[in-house]
Coordinates of C-alpha atoms in Angstrom, one line a residue:
Chain A
M1498 CA 36.1 -7.9 42.2
E1499 CA 35.1 -4.3 41.7
G1500 CA 36.6 -4.5 38.2
I1501 CA 34.5 -7.4 37.1
K1502 CA 31.3 -5.9 38.4
D1503 CA 32.2 -2.7 36.6
R1504 CA 32.9 -4.5 33.4
I1505 CA 29.7 -6.5 33.6
F1506 CA 27.7 -3.3 34.2
R1507 CA 29.4 -1.6 31.3
F1508 CA 28.7 -4.6 29.1
L1509 CA 25.0 -4.6 30.1
I1510 CA 24.4 -0.9 29.4
F1511 CA 26.2 -1.2 26.1
L1512 CA 24.0 -4.2 25.2
C1513 CA 20.8 -2.4 26.1
A1514 CA 21.7 0.8 24.4
S1515 CA 22.8 -0.9 21.2
T1516 CA 19.6 -2.9 21.2
V1517 CA 17.6 0.3 21.1
I1518 CA 19.6 1.5 18.1
L1519 CA 19.3 -1.9 16.4
I1520 CA 15.5 -1.8 16.8
A1521 CA 15.3 1.7 15.3
A1522 CA 17.5 0.7 12.4
G1523 CA 15.7 -2.6 11.9
M1524 CA 12.4 -0.8 11.7
C1525 CA 13.7 1.6 9.1
I1526 CA 15.2 -1.3 7.0
T1527 CA 12.0 -3.4 7.2
L1528 CA 9.9 -0.5 6.1
F1529 CA 12.2 0.2 3.2
I1530 CA 12.5 -3.4 2.0
N1531 CA 8.7 -4.0 2.2
S1532 CA 7.9 -0.8 0.4
L1533 CA 10.4 -1.5 -2.4
P1534 CA 7.7 -3.1 -4.7
V1535 CA 5.5 0.0 -4.6
L1536 CA 8.4 2.4 -5.0
K1537 CA 9.4 0.4 -8.1
H1538 CA 5.8 0.3 -9.3
M1539 CA 5.1 4.0 -8.8
G1540 CA 8.5 5.7 -8.9
V1541 CA 8.5 9.4 -7.8
S1542 CA 4.8 9.7 -8.4
F1543 CA 4.3 7.7 -5.2
I1544 CA 5.0 10.9 -3.4
L1545 CA 4.0 13.4 -6.0
S1546 CA 0.7 12.0 -7.3
S1547 CA -2.6 12.7 -5.6
D1548 CA -4.3 9.7 -7.1
W1549 CA -4.9 6.9 -4.4
D1550 CA -6.9 4.2 -6.2
P1551 CA -6.3 0.7 -4.8
V1552 CA -8.7 -0.8 -7.3
N1553 CA -6.5 0.1 -10.2
N1554 CA -3.2 -0.2 -8.3
K1555 CA -2.5 3.5 -8.3
F1556 CA -0.9 4.8 -5.2
G1557 CA -0.1 8.5 -4.8
I1558 CA 0.2 9.6 -1.2
L1559 CA 0.4 13.4 -1.7
P1560 CA -3.0 14.0 -0.1
F1561 CA -2.1 12.0 3.0
L1562 CA 1.3 13.8 3.2
V1563 CA -0.3 17.3 2.9
G1564 CA -3.1 16.4 5.3
T1565 CA -0.6 15.2 7.9
L1566 CA 1.6 18.3 7.6
I1567 CA -1.3 20.8 7.7
T1568 CA -3.0 19.2 10.7
S1569 CA 0.2 18.9 12.7
F1570 CA 1.4 22.4 12.1
L1571 CA -2.0 23.9 12.5
S1572 CA -2.5 22.1 15.8
L1573 CA 0.9 23.3 17.1
L1574 CA 0.0 26.9 16.1
I1575 CA -3.4 26.6 17.9
S1576 CA -1.9 25.0 21.0
L1577 CA 1.1 27.2 21.4
P1578 CA -0.5 30.2 23.1
F1579 CA -2.3 28.0 25.6
S1580 CA 0.6 25.8 26.4
I1581 CA 3.1 28.6 26.8
S1582 CA 0.6 30.6 29.0
T1583 CA 0.0 27.6 31.2
A1584 CA 3.8 27.1 31.5
I1585 CA 4.4 30.7 32.5
L1586 CA 1.5 30.7 34.9
L1587 CA 2.9 27.5 36.6
G1588 CA 6.6 28.5 36.3
E1589 CA 6.3 32.1 37.4
Y1590 CA 3.1 33.0 39.1
L1591 CA 1.9 29.8 40.8
R1592 CA 5.1 28.1 41.8
K1593 CA 3.8 26.6 45.0
G1594 CA 0.6 25.8 46.8
R1595 CA -2.5 23.7 46.3
M1596 CA -3.7 25.5 43.2
A1597 CA -0.3 24.8 41.4
I1598 CA -0.4 21.1 42.3
F1599 CA -4.0 20.9 41.2
L1600 CA -3.3 22.5 37.8
Q1601 CA -0.2 20.4 37.3
N1602 CA -2.2 17.2 38.0
I1603 CA -4.9 18.3 35.5
I1604 CA -2.3 18.8 32.8
D1605 CA -0.7 15.4 33.5
L1606 CA -4.1 13.9 33.4
M1607 CA -4.8 15.4 30.0
A1608 CA -1.6 13.8 28.7
G1609 CA -2.8 10.4 29.9
I1610 CA -6.3 10.4 28.4
P1611 CA -6.5 7.8 25.6
S1612 CA -6.7 9.4 22.2
V1613 CA -10.0 7.6 21.3
I1614 CA -11.7 9.6 24.0
Y1615 CA -10.4 12.9 22.5
G1616 CA -11.9 11.5 19.2
F1617 CA -15.2 10.9 20.8
W1618 CA -15.3 14.3 22.3
G1619 CA -14.4 15.8 19.0
L1620 CA -17.2 13.9 17.2
L1621 CA -19.9 14.5 19.7
V1622 CA -19.2 17.9 21.0
L1623 CA -16.9 19.8 18.6
V1624 CA -18.4 18.6 15.3
P1625 CA -21.9 20.1 16.0
I1626 CA -20.3 23.4 17.1
V1627 CA -18.1 23.5 13.9
Q1628 CA -21.2 22.7 11.9
K1629 CA -22.9 25.8 13.3
V1630 CA -20.0 27.9 12.3
E1631 CA -19.9 26.4 8.9
I1632 CA -23.7 27.1 8.4
K1633 CA -23.0 30.8 9.4
L1634 CA -20.1 30.9 6.8
N1635 CA -22.4 29.4 4.2
I1636 CA -20.3 26.3 3.4
I1637 CA -21.5 22.7 3.5
P1638 CA -21.8 21.8 7.2
Y1639 CA -19.6 18.6 7.2
G1640 CA -18.5 19.4 10.8
V1641 CA -15.5 17.1 10.3
G1642 CA -12.4 18.1 8.5
I1643 CA -9.0 19.7 8.9
F1644 CA -10.2 22.5 11.2
T1645 CA -11.9 20.1 13.7
A1646 CA -9.0 17.7 13.6
S1647 CA -6.5 20.4 14.3
I1648 CA -8.4 21.7 17.3
V1649 CA -8.6 18.2 18.8
L1650 CA -4.9 17.6 18.1
A1651 CA -4.1 20.9 19.7
T1652 CA -6.0 19.9 22.9
M1653 CA -4.0 16.6 22.9
V1654 CA -0.6 18.2 22.6
I1655 CA -1.0 21.1 25.0
P1656 CA 0.1 19.1 28.1
Y1657 CA 3.3 18.0 26.3
T1658 CA 4.6 21.4 25.6
A1659 CA 3.2 22.9 28.8
S1660 CA 4.9 20.3 31.1
I1661 CA 8.3 20.7 29.6
A1662 CA 8.1 24.5 29.2
R1663 CA 7.1 24.8 32.9
E1664 CA 10.0 22.6 33.9
V1665 CA 12.6 24.8 32.0
I1666 CA 11.0 28.0 33.1
S1667 CA 11.3 27.0 36.7
L1668 CA 14.9 26.1 36.1
V1669 CA 15.8 29.7 35.2
P1670 CA 18.1 30.8 38.1
D1671 CA 16.4 33.1 40.5
D1672 CA 19.6 35.3 40.6
L1673 CA 18.7 36.4 37.0
R1674 CA 15.2 37.2 37.9
E1675 CA 16.3 39.2 41.0
A1676 CA 18.9 41.0 39.0
G1677 CA 16.1 42.1 36.6
Y1678 CA 13.9 43.3 39.4
A1679 CA 16.8 45.1 40.9
L1680 CA 17.2 47.0 37.7
G1681 CA 13.6 48.1 38.0
A1682 CA 12.1 45.7 35.5
T1683 CA 8.4 44.9 35.8
R1684 CA 7.2 41.3 36.1
W1685 CA 6.2 41.3 32.4
E1686 CA 9.6 42.6 31.4
V1687 CA 11.4 40.0 33.5
I1688 CA 9.4 37.2 31.8
R1689 CA 9.8 38.7 28.3
C1690 CA 13.4 39.7 28.5
I1691 CA 15.0 37.2 30.9
V1692 CA 12.9 34.1 31.5
I1693 CA 11.7 33.3 28.0
P1694 CA 15.1 33.9 26.2
H1695 CA 16.7 31.8 28.8
A1696 CA 14.2 28.9 28.5
K1697 CA 13.5 29.1 24.8
T1698 CA 15.6 26.1 23.8
G1699 CA 13.8 23.9 26.3
I1700 CA 10.4 25.3 25.3
F1701 CA 11.3 24.5 21.7
A1702 CA 12.2 20.9 22.7
G1703 CA 8.7 20.6 24.2
V1704 CA 7.2 21.9 21.0
L1705 CA 9.1 19.2 19.1
L1706 CA 7.8 16.5 21.3
A1707 CA 4.3 17.8 20.8
F1708 CA 4.8 17.7 17.1
G1709 CA 5.9 14.1 17.2
R1710 CA 2.7 13.3 19.0
A1711 CA 0.5 15.3 16.6
I1712 CA 2.1 13.8 13.4
G1713 CA 1.5 10.2 14.5
E1714 CA -1.9 10.5 16.1
T1715 CA -4.2 8.0 14.5
M1716 CA -7.4 7.2 16.3
A1717 CA -8.7 10.6 17.2
V1718 CA -7.8 12.0 13.8
T1719 CA -9.5 9.3 11.8
M1720 CA -12.7 9.9 13.7
I1721 CA -13.0 13.6 12.8
I1722 CA -10.9 14.4 9.7
G1723 CA -13.5 13.1 7.2
N1724 CA -11.1 10.6 5.5
R1725 CA -11.2 12.1 2.0
N1726 CA -8.2 11.2 -0.1
Q1727 CA -7.9 14.5 -1.8
I1728 CA -5.7 17.5 -1.3
P1729 CA -7.9 19.8 0.9
K1730 CA -8.9 23.1 -0.7
S1731 CA -9.9 25.0 2.4
I1732 CA -9.3 24.8 6.2
F1733 CA -12.8 23.3 6.6
A1734 CA -12.4 20.7 3.9
P1735 CA -12.2 17.0 4.8
A1736 CA -8.8 15.4 4.3
N1737 CA -6.8 12.4 5.4
T1738 CA -3.5 11.7 7.2
M1739 CA -0.8 9.1 6.7
A1740 CA -1.4 7.4 10.1
S1741 CA -5.1 7.3 9.6
A1742 CA -4.8 5.9 6.1
I1743 CA -2.6 3.0 7.3
A1744 CA -4.9 2.2 10.2
N1745 CA -8.0 2.3 8.1
Q1746 CA -6.8 0.2 5.2
F1747 CA -4.3 -2.3 6.4
T1748 CA -6.7 -5.0 7.7
E1749 CA -8.4 -5.5 4.3
A1750 CA -5.4 -4.9 2.0
T1751 CA -5.1 -8.3 0.2
S1752 CA -2.9 -7.7 -2.8
D1753 CA 0.8 -7.6 -2.2
I1754 CA 1.3 -4.2 -3.9
Y1755 CA -1.4 -2.7 -1.8
V1756 CA 0.2 -3.9 1.4
S1757 CA 3.5 -2.6 0.1
A1758 CA 1.9 0.8 -0.6
L1759 CA 0.7 1.1 2.9
I1760 CA 4.1 0.2 4.3
G1761 CA 5.5 2.8 2.0
V1762 CA 3.2 5.4 3.6
G1763 CA 4.7 4.2 6.9
L1764 CA 8.2 4.8 5.5
V1765 CA 7.3 8.3 4.4
L1766 CA 5.8 9.1 7.8
F1767 CA 9.0 7.8 9.4
M1768 CA 11.1 9.9 7.2
V1769 CA 9.1 13.1 7.8
T1770 CA 9.4 12.5 11.5
V1771 CA 13.2 12.1 11.2
I1772 CA 13.5 15.2 9.0
I1773 CA 11.4 17.4 11.4
N1774 CA 13.3 16.1 14.4
Y1775 CA 16.7 17.0 12.8
A1776 CA 15.4 20.4 11.7
G1777 CA 14.3 20.9 15.2
R1778 CA 17.7 19.9 16.6
Y1779 CA 19.3 22.3 14.2
I1780 CA 17.1 25.2 15.4
I1781 CA 17.7 24.4 19.0
K1782 CA 21.5 24.6 18.3
R1783 CA 21.1 27.9 16.6
L1784 CA 19.1 29.2 19.5
E1785 CA 21.7 28.1 22.0
I1786 CA 24.6 29.9 20.2
K1787 CA 22.8 33.2 20.4
Chain B
M1192 CA 7.3 -9.4 47.3
K1193 CA 7.7 -13.1 47.7
R1194 CA 3.9 -13.6 48.0
L1195 CA 3.4 -11.6 44.9
L1196 CA 5.8 -13.9 43.1
D1197 CA 4.0 -17.0 44.3
I1198 CA 0.7 -15.6 43.1
F1199 CA 2.3 -14.9 39.7
V1200 CA 3.6 -18.4 39.4
I1201 CA 0.2 -19.9 40.3
V1202 CA -1.6 -17.7 37.8
C1203 CA 1.0 -18.7 35.1
M1204 CA 0.5 -22.4 35.9
I1205 CA -3.3 -22.2 35.8
F1206 CA -2.9 -20.4 32.4
I1207 CA -0.5 -22.9 31.0
Y1208 CA -2.7 -25.8 32.3
G1209 CA -5.7 -24.2 30.7
V1210 CA -4.0 -23.9 27.4
C1211 CA -2.7 -27.4 27.4
W1212 CA -6.0 -28.8 28.6
S1213 CA -8.1 -27.0 26.1
Q1214 CA -5.6 -28.0 23.4
S1215 CA -7.4 -31.3 23.2
L1216 CA -9.4 -29.8 20.3
V1217 CA -9.5 -26.2 19.5
L1218 CA -10.4 -25.3 15.9
T1219 CA -9.2 -21.9 14.8
G1220 CA -10.6 -19.5 12.3
A1221 CA -10.0 -15.9 11.3
G1222 CA -11.5 -13.5 8.9
A1223 CA -14.7 -11.5 8.2
T1224 CA -16.1 -9.2 10.9
F1225 CA -19.5 -9.0 9.2
P1226 CA -20.7 -12.5 10.3
Y1227 CA -18.8 -12.4 13.6
P1228 CA -21.9 -12.0 15.9
L1229 CA -23.5 -15.0 14.3
Y1230 CA -20.3 -17.1 14.4
A1231 CA -19.7 -16.2 18.0
K1232 CA -23.2 -17.5 18.8
W1233 CA -22.8 -20.6 16.7
F1234 CA -19.4 -21.6 18.2
Y1235 CA -20.7 -21.0 21.7
V1236 CA -23.7 -23.3 21.2
Y1237 CA -21.5 -25.8 19.3
E1238 CA -19.0 -26.0 22.2
K1239 CA -21.9 -26.7 24.6
I1240 CA -23.3 -29.5 22.4
T1241 CA -20.1 -31.2 21.3
G1242 CA -17.3 -30.0 23.5
V1243 CA -15.3 -28.8 20.4
K1244 CA -14.0 -25.3 21.0
V1245 CA -13.8 -22.9 18.0
N1246 CA -11.7 -19.8 18.3
Y1247 CA -12.7 -17.3 15.6
Q1248 CA -10.8 -14.0 15.3
A1249 CA -12.7 -11.3 13.5
I1250 CA -9.7 -9.6 11.9
G1251 CA -11.2 -8.8 8.5
S1252 CA -11.7 -10.8 5.3
G1253 CA -8.3 -9.9 3.9
G1254 CA -6.6 -11.1 7.1
G1255 CA -8.6 -14.3 7.0
I1256 CA -7.5 -15.1 3.5
R1257 CA -3.9 -14.3 4.3
Q1258 CA -3.9 -16.5 7.4
L1259 CA -5.4 -19.4 5.6
I1260 CA -2.9 -19.1 2.8
N1261 CA -0.1 -19.0 5.4
R1262 CA -1.8 -22.1 7.0
V1263 CA -2.1 -20.4 10.4
V1264 CA -5.8 -21.2 10.9
D1265 CA -8.1 -24.2 10.1
F1266 CA -10.5 -22.1 8.2
G1267 CA -11.0 -18.5 7.1
G1268 CA -14.1 -16.3 6.8
T1269 CA -14.6 -13.9 3.9
D1270 CA -17.2 -11.5 2.6
A1271 CA -15.9 -11.4 -0.9
F1272 CA -15.1 -14.7 -2.5
M1273 CA -11.5 -15.2 -3.5
S1274 CA -10.7 -14.3 -7.1
D1275 CA -9.1 -16.8 -9.4
K1276 CA -5.9 -14.9 -9.1
E1277 CA -5.9 -15.0 -5.3
L1278 CA -6.7 -18.8 -5.5
S1279 CA -3.7 -19.4 -7.7
R1280 CA -1.5 -18.0 -5.0
S1281 CA -2.5 -20.5 -2.4
P1282 CA -0.4 -23.6 -1.8
A1283 CA -3.3 -26.0 -2.3
K1284 CA -6.9 -26.1 -3.4
I1285 CA -9.2 -23.9 -1.4
L1286 CA -13.0 -24.5 -1.2
H1287 CA -15.7 -22.0 -0.4
F1288 CA -19.1 -22.5 1.1
P1289 CA -21.6 -19.8 2.2
T1290 CA -22.9 -19.7 5.7
C1291 CA -25.5 -16.9 5.6
L1292 CA -26.6 -13.8 3.7
G1293 CA -26.1 -10.2 4.5
A1294 CA -27.1 -7.0 2.7
V1295 CA -26.0 -3.4 2.4
V1296 CA -28.7 -0.8 2.9
I1297 CA -28.8 2.9 2.0
T1298 CA -29.5 5.1 4.9
Y1299 CA -29.9 8.9 5.0
N1300 CA -30.6 11.9 7.2
L1301 CA -33.6 13.8 6.0
P1302 CA -36.1 15.9 8.1
G1303 CA -39.1 13.8 9.0
K1304 CA -37.4 10.5 8.3
P1305 CA -39.4 9.7 5.1
V1306 CA -39.2 6.3 3.4
L1307 CA -37.4 6.9 0.1
K1308 CA -37.5 4.9 -3.1
L1309 CA -34.3 4.8 -5.1
T1310 CA -33.4 3.4 -8.5
P1311 CA -30.0 2.0 -9.4
D1312 CA -29.1 4.9 -11.7
I1313 CA -30.0 7.5 -9.0
I1314 CA -27.9 5.7 -6.4
A1315 CA -24.9 5.6 -8.8
D1316 CA -25.3 9.2 -9.8
I1317 CA -25.5 10.3 -6.1
F1318 CA -22.3 8.4 -5.2
L1319 CA -20.6 9.7 -8.4
G1320 CA -21.5 13.3 -7.3
K1321 CA -23.7 14.0 -10.3
I1322 CA -26.9 14.4 -8.3
K1323 CA -26.1 17.2 -5.8
K1324 CA -29.4 18.2 -4.2
W1325 CA -32.1 16.2 -2.5
D1326 CA -34.9 18.0 -4.4
D1327 CA -33.4 16.8 -7.7
S1328 CA -36.2 16.1 -10.3
R1329 CA -35.1 12.5 -10.7
I1330 CA -35.5 11.7 -7.0
A1331 CA -38.7 13.7 -6.8
K1332 CA -40.2 11.8 -9.8
I1333 CA -40.2 8.4 -8.1
N1334 CA -41.0 9.8 -4.6
P1335 CA -44.1 11.8 -5.3
D1336 CA -45.4 11.5 -1.7
V1337 CA -42.2 12.7 -0.1
K1338 CA -41.5 16.4 0.4
L1339 CA -37.9 16.7 -0.5
P1340 CA -35.9 19.5 1.0
N1341 CA -33.5 21.8 -0.9
L1342 CA -30.5 20.3 0.9
D1343 CA -27.0 19.4 -0.4
I1344 CA -26.4 15.7 -0.6
V1345 CA -23.4 14.7 1.6
V1346 CA -22.1 11.3 0.6
I1347 CA -20.7 9.2 3.5
H1348 CA -18.7 6.1 2.7
R1349 CA -16.4 3.7 4.7
S1350 CA -12.9 4.9 5.3
D1351 CA -11.6 1.5 6.2
G1352 CA -11.3 -1.3 3.7
S1353 CA -14.4 -3.5 4.1
G1354 CA -16.5 -6.2 2.6
T1355 CA -19.5 -3.9 2.9
T1356 CA -17.8 -1.5 0.5
F1357 CA -17.0 -4.4 -1.8
I1358 CA -20.6 -5.6 -2.0
F1359 CA -21.8 -2.0 -2.6
S1360 CA -19.3 -1.2 -5.3
D1361 CA -19.9 -4.6 -6.9
Y1362 CA -23.6 -3.7 -7.2
L1363 CA -22.8 -0.2 -8.5
S1364 CA -20.4 -1.7 -11.1
K1365 CA -23.1 -3.9 -12.3
V1366 CA -25.8 -1.2 -12.7
S1367 CA -23.7 1.7 -13.8
K1368 CA -21.2 1.6 -16.7
E1369 CA -19.7 4.9 -15.6
W1370 CA -19.2 3.7 -12.1
K1371 CA -17.4 0.6 -13.4
E1372 CA -15.1 2.7 -15.5
R1373 CA -14.4 5.5 -13.1
V1374 CA -14.4 3.8 -9.7
G1375 CA -14.8 0.0 -10.0
R1376 CA -15.2 -2.6 -7.3
G1377 CA -13.0 -3.2 -4.3
K1378 CA -12.8 -3.0 -0.5
S1379 CA -11.3 0.5 -0.6
L1380 CA -12.0 2.8 -3.5
N1381 CA -11.0 6.1 -5.0
W1382 CA -14.2 7.8 -4.1
P1383 CA -15.2 10.6 -6.4
I1384 CA -16.8 12.6 -3.5
G1385 CA -17.8 12.3 0.1
L1386 CA -16.6 11.8 3.7
G1387 CA -15.2 8.6 5.2
G1388 CA -16.3 7.1 8.5
K1389 CA -14.5 4.2 10.1
G1390 CA -16.7 1.1 10.3
N1391 CA -20.5 0.9 10.3
P1392 CA -20.6 3.0 13.5
G1393 CA -18.4 5.7 11.9
V1394 CA -20.6 5.9 8.8
A1395 CA -23.8 5.9 11.0
A1396 CA -22.4 8.6 13.3
L1397 CA -21.7 10.9 10.3
V1398 CA -25.0 10.3 8.7
K1399 CA -26.8 11.1 11.9
Q1400 CA -24.9 14.3 12.5
I1401 CA -25.0 15.8 9.0
P1402 CA -28.3 16.9 7.6
G1403 CA -28.7 15.7 4.1
A1404 CA -26.2 12.9 4.4
I1405 CA -26.5 9.6 2.6
G1406 CA -24.5 6.5 3.4
Y1407 CA -24.4 2.7 3.3
V1408 CA -24.3 0.3 6.2
E1409 CA -24.9 -3.4 6.8
L1410 CA -28.6 -4.3 7.1
I1411 CA -28.0 -5.7 10.6
Y1412 CA -26.4 -2.5 11.8
A1413 CA -29.3 -0.4 10.4
G1414 CA -31.8 -2.7 12.0
Q1415 CA -30.3 -2.6 15.4
N1416 CA -30.1 1.2 15.4
N1417 CA -33.4 2.0 13.8
M1418 CA -32.0 3.9 10.9
P1419 CA -34.2 4.8 7.9
V1420 CA -33.5 2.6 4.9
A1421 CA -34.3 3.2 1.3
L1422 CA -36.4 0.8 -0.9
I1423 CA -34.4 -0.1 -4.0
R1424 CA -35.7 -1.0 -7.4
N1425 CA -34.4 -4.4 -8.5
K1426 CA -33.9 -5.9 -11.9
S1427 CA -37.5 -7.0 -12.1
G1428 CA -38.7 -3.5 -11.5
H1429 CA -40.1 -3.9 -8.0
F1430 CA -39.1 -1.6 -5.2
I1431 CA -37.7 -3.9 -2.5
K1432 CA -37.4 -3.2 1.2
P1433 CA -34.3 -4.8 2.7
T1434 CA -35.5 -7.4 5.1
M1435 CA -34.2 -10.9 6.1
K1436 CA -36.8 -12.4 3.8
S1437 CA -36.0 -10.3 0.7
V1438 CA -32.3 -10.8 1.2
S1439 CA -32.8 -14.6 1.4
L1440 CA -34.9 -14.4 -1.7
A1441 CA -32.1 -12.8 -3.6
A1442 CA -30.2 -16.1 -3.5
N1443 CA -33.0 -17.9 -5.3
I1444 CA -31.1 -18.0 -8.6
S1445 CA -28.9 -20.7 -10.1
I1446 CA -25.7 -21.0 -8.1
P1447 CA -22.6 -22.5 -9.5
A1448 CA -21.2 -25.7 -7.9
D1449 CA -18.3 -23.8 -6.1
T1450 CA -20.8 -21.2 -4.8
R1451 CA -18.5 -18.4 -5.8
I1452 CA -21.0 -16.0 -7.2
S1453 CA -22.0 -12.4 -6.6
I1454 CA -25.8 -12.1 -6.1
T1455 CA -25.9 -8.3 -6.3
N1456 CA -28.4 -7.0 -8.8
T1457 CA -30.1 -10.4 -8.5
D1458 CA -32.4 -11.9 -11.2
A1459 CA -34.7 -13.1 -8.4
E1460 CA -38.1 -11.4 -8.8
Y1461 CA -38.5 -10.2 -5.1
G1462 CA -34.9 -10.3 -4.1
Y1463 CA -33.2 -7.3 -2.5
P1464 CA -30.6 -6.2 -5.0
I1465 CA -27.6 -5.4 -2.7
S1466 CA -27.4 -8.8 -1.0
S1467 CA -24.4 -11.1 -0.7
F1468 CA -23.3 -14.4 0.8
T1469 CA -20.5 -14.6 3.3
W1470 CA -18.2 -17.6 3.0
I1471 CA -16.1 -20.0 4.9
I1472 CA -12.9 -21.0 3.2
F1473 CA -10.8 -24.1 3.9
Y1474 CA -8.3 -26.5 2.2
K1475 CA -9.8 -29.4 0.3
E1476 CA -6.9 -31.6 1.4
Q1477 CA -6.8 -31.5 5.2
A1478 CA -3.6 -33.5 5.7
Y1479 CA -1.0 -30.8 6.0
N1480 CA 1.4 -29.5 8.6
G1481 CA 0.9 -32.8 10.6
R1482 CA -2.7 -32.1 11.3
S1483 CA -4.6 -35.1 12.7
K1484 CA -7.5 -36.9 11.0
K1485 CA -9.5 -36.2 14.1
R1486 CA -9.1 -32.5 13.5
A1487 CA -10.2 -32.7 9.9
K1488 CA -13.3 -34.7 10.9
A1489 CA -14.1 -32.2 13.7
L1490 CA -13.8 -29.4 11.1
A1491 CA -16.1 -31.1 8.6
E1492 CA -18.7 -31.9 11.3
L1493 CA -18.6 -28.2 12.5
F1494 CA -19.2 -27.0 8.9
W1495 CA -22.0 -29.5 8.5
W1496 CA -23.7 -28.2 11.6
M1497 CA -23.3 -24.6 10.5
I1498 CA -25.3 -25.1 7.3
H1499 CA -28.0 -27.2 9.0
E1500 CA -28.8 -26.9 12.7
G1501 CA -26.9 -23.6 13.0
Q1502 CA -29.2 -21.9 10.5
K1503 CA -32.0 -21.6 13.0
Y1504 CA -30.0 -19.0 14.9
N1505 CA -29.6 -16.8 11.9
E1506 CA -32.8 -14.8 11.9
K1507 CA -32.7 -14.1 15.7
L1508 CA -29.5 -12.3 15.0
L1509 CA -30.8 -10.6 11.9
Y1510 CA -28.9 -12.7 9.4
S1511 CA -30.7 -14.3 6.5
R1512 CA -30.9 -18.1 6.2
L1513 CA -29.4 -20.0 3.3
P1514 CA -32.1 -21.1 0.8
E1515 CA -32.5 -24.9 0.6
A1516 CA -30.9 -25.1 -2.8
V1517 CA -27.8 -23.4 -1.6
V1518 CA -27.6 -25.7 1.5
K1519 CA -27.5 -28.7 -1.0
K1520 CA -24.6 -27.1 -2.8
A1521 CA -22.8 -26.4 0.4
E1522 CA -23.3 -30.0 1.5
A1523 CA -21.6 -31.2 -1.6
I1524 CA -18.6 -28.9 -1.0
I1525 CA -18.2 -30.0 2.6
K1526 CA -18.3 -33.7 1.5
D1527 CA -15.5 -32.8 -1.0
M1528 CA -13.1 -32.4 1.9
T1529 CA -10.4 -35.1 2.0
Y1530 CA -7.7 -36.4 4.3
N1531 CA -4.9 -38.1 2.4
G1532 CA -7.2 -38.3 -0.6
K1533 CA -10.0 -40.0 1.3
S1534 CA -13.2 -38.1 1.9
V1535 CA -13.6 -37.1 5.6
L1536 CA -17.4 -37.2 5.8
K1537 CA -19.3 -40.2 4.4

């Protein structure tokens, strides 16, 4: 009897696991097939042209691609000091006690807030502040743009990196820490020379997860990025991202080639995510060997 | 656990029963978001009077056209009439009739909330990025009473594809040759300058936040939110304030029998120049996919009600009424509906 149960169980988990793979592959294939018309129509200039003109059936997605990459990387850059500090605080200094639980809860809460609320906050609170800065710097006070969007994205991704980094930091064996202290290291030296090197692959995985969130964020970004389909010339300039372009234009896209172009944007977004994930895996591996 | 399951089963049964019961006659429609508040009111009242339920999903004009072509819905709603090319793609003949009128207004953020007058060429040049400052001599010349600040003009447009953008760009294409060549008309455009906001609220939020901003929103939205609106010079040379009356007047021109006409830059003497119809679209031949004759008849009666009794709700909800001449045209179109070749309404 045990054997049959075992076999059924094995069959079931194989079935479920392969379904997941099938769905992922299916999505990729659907995106590819549906974007074929626009790829044929535009060729390489689909990715290299910065001319997005649905009226004349010209679809160049370079501005969206650039906008997506800049906002995602910038937001990671802004968020990193905050998320790593939070993780070290929770993993090293405040490992137990009410304060630790309270902080951890707040971080989890931040991860759970719907993105449209971040967008609102950005539009109502952050935009006027950025406008004041822009007036001081003597540029047109749009308020919305890459800078504002990156700050809001950074706020959104902090909990992702922070939670995972805290987890891996607290997994660093205490023996190592104690050995460091025994050798006369200060707390700072222990963190810098023992804890961080030991936890860096895990921290990097957290950063990768945060990147995935930042690159696909739609609602919050579309509210505060300015939605201008041009390659941004400065950090305060309005721009657009791939996810935001799809969400904005899909409902009213009537012609077949237009729909295909938007699906093509989806395909590129998918590819970028895959590439960055693989690059990330590669870096993690390199980090592990050292 | 078992009690939970029982509750679940009961809820499911109620739901299924509800669906089956109401299936007696539910007409479905999908499309334009612009007339949705009016349609929602109409269909609510109509169900109370006749018992016929109408389910209208405001998914956007493009979606409405697609769903009608795929024959998923009984009727579609659209802010831009279907082009000949789009009509040629449908499996059978599609008819249009207008239900009400809407307008696009120009709103702005200037200190002191002055009432501005604008001419078509100034509007085109602002949105093309050629007029960059508010104290430009051309704007000052037709607004001698307004003290215009030395502010940069920040253009705000819609970031999402929308019928509002279509109507606005249709107008600009008619009044400016350069606009027609460089940008053209469409639901999403390759904007020469400016920032995009999602939906009317998105545009309004940006206009309110950025000093010196100018944008376009639906008349209804501007009215509900007390936004300043510009008077626009029409073809006859009058500066027209966008009101329900002036929008309705814009339709006082000769309308073709199929009602597919753009009334922007209207010839009507006191008509507001950026006005437009919004249409209902349906199949002329109603016998398809095994639909019943009863269903076709209910649909025709609903349409008839919309252009007659329904019109009295328009102005309360800030939509302009159809002029009498247009109602006559719409009547003819609804009477054109057939079931197996025989007309549905006598």
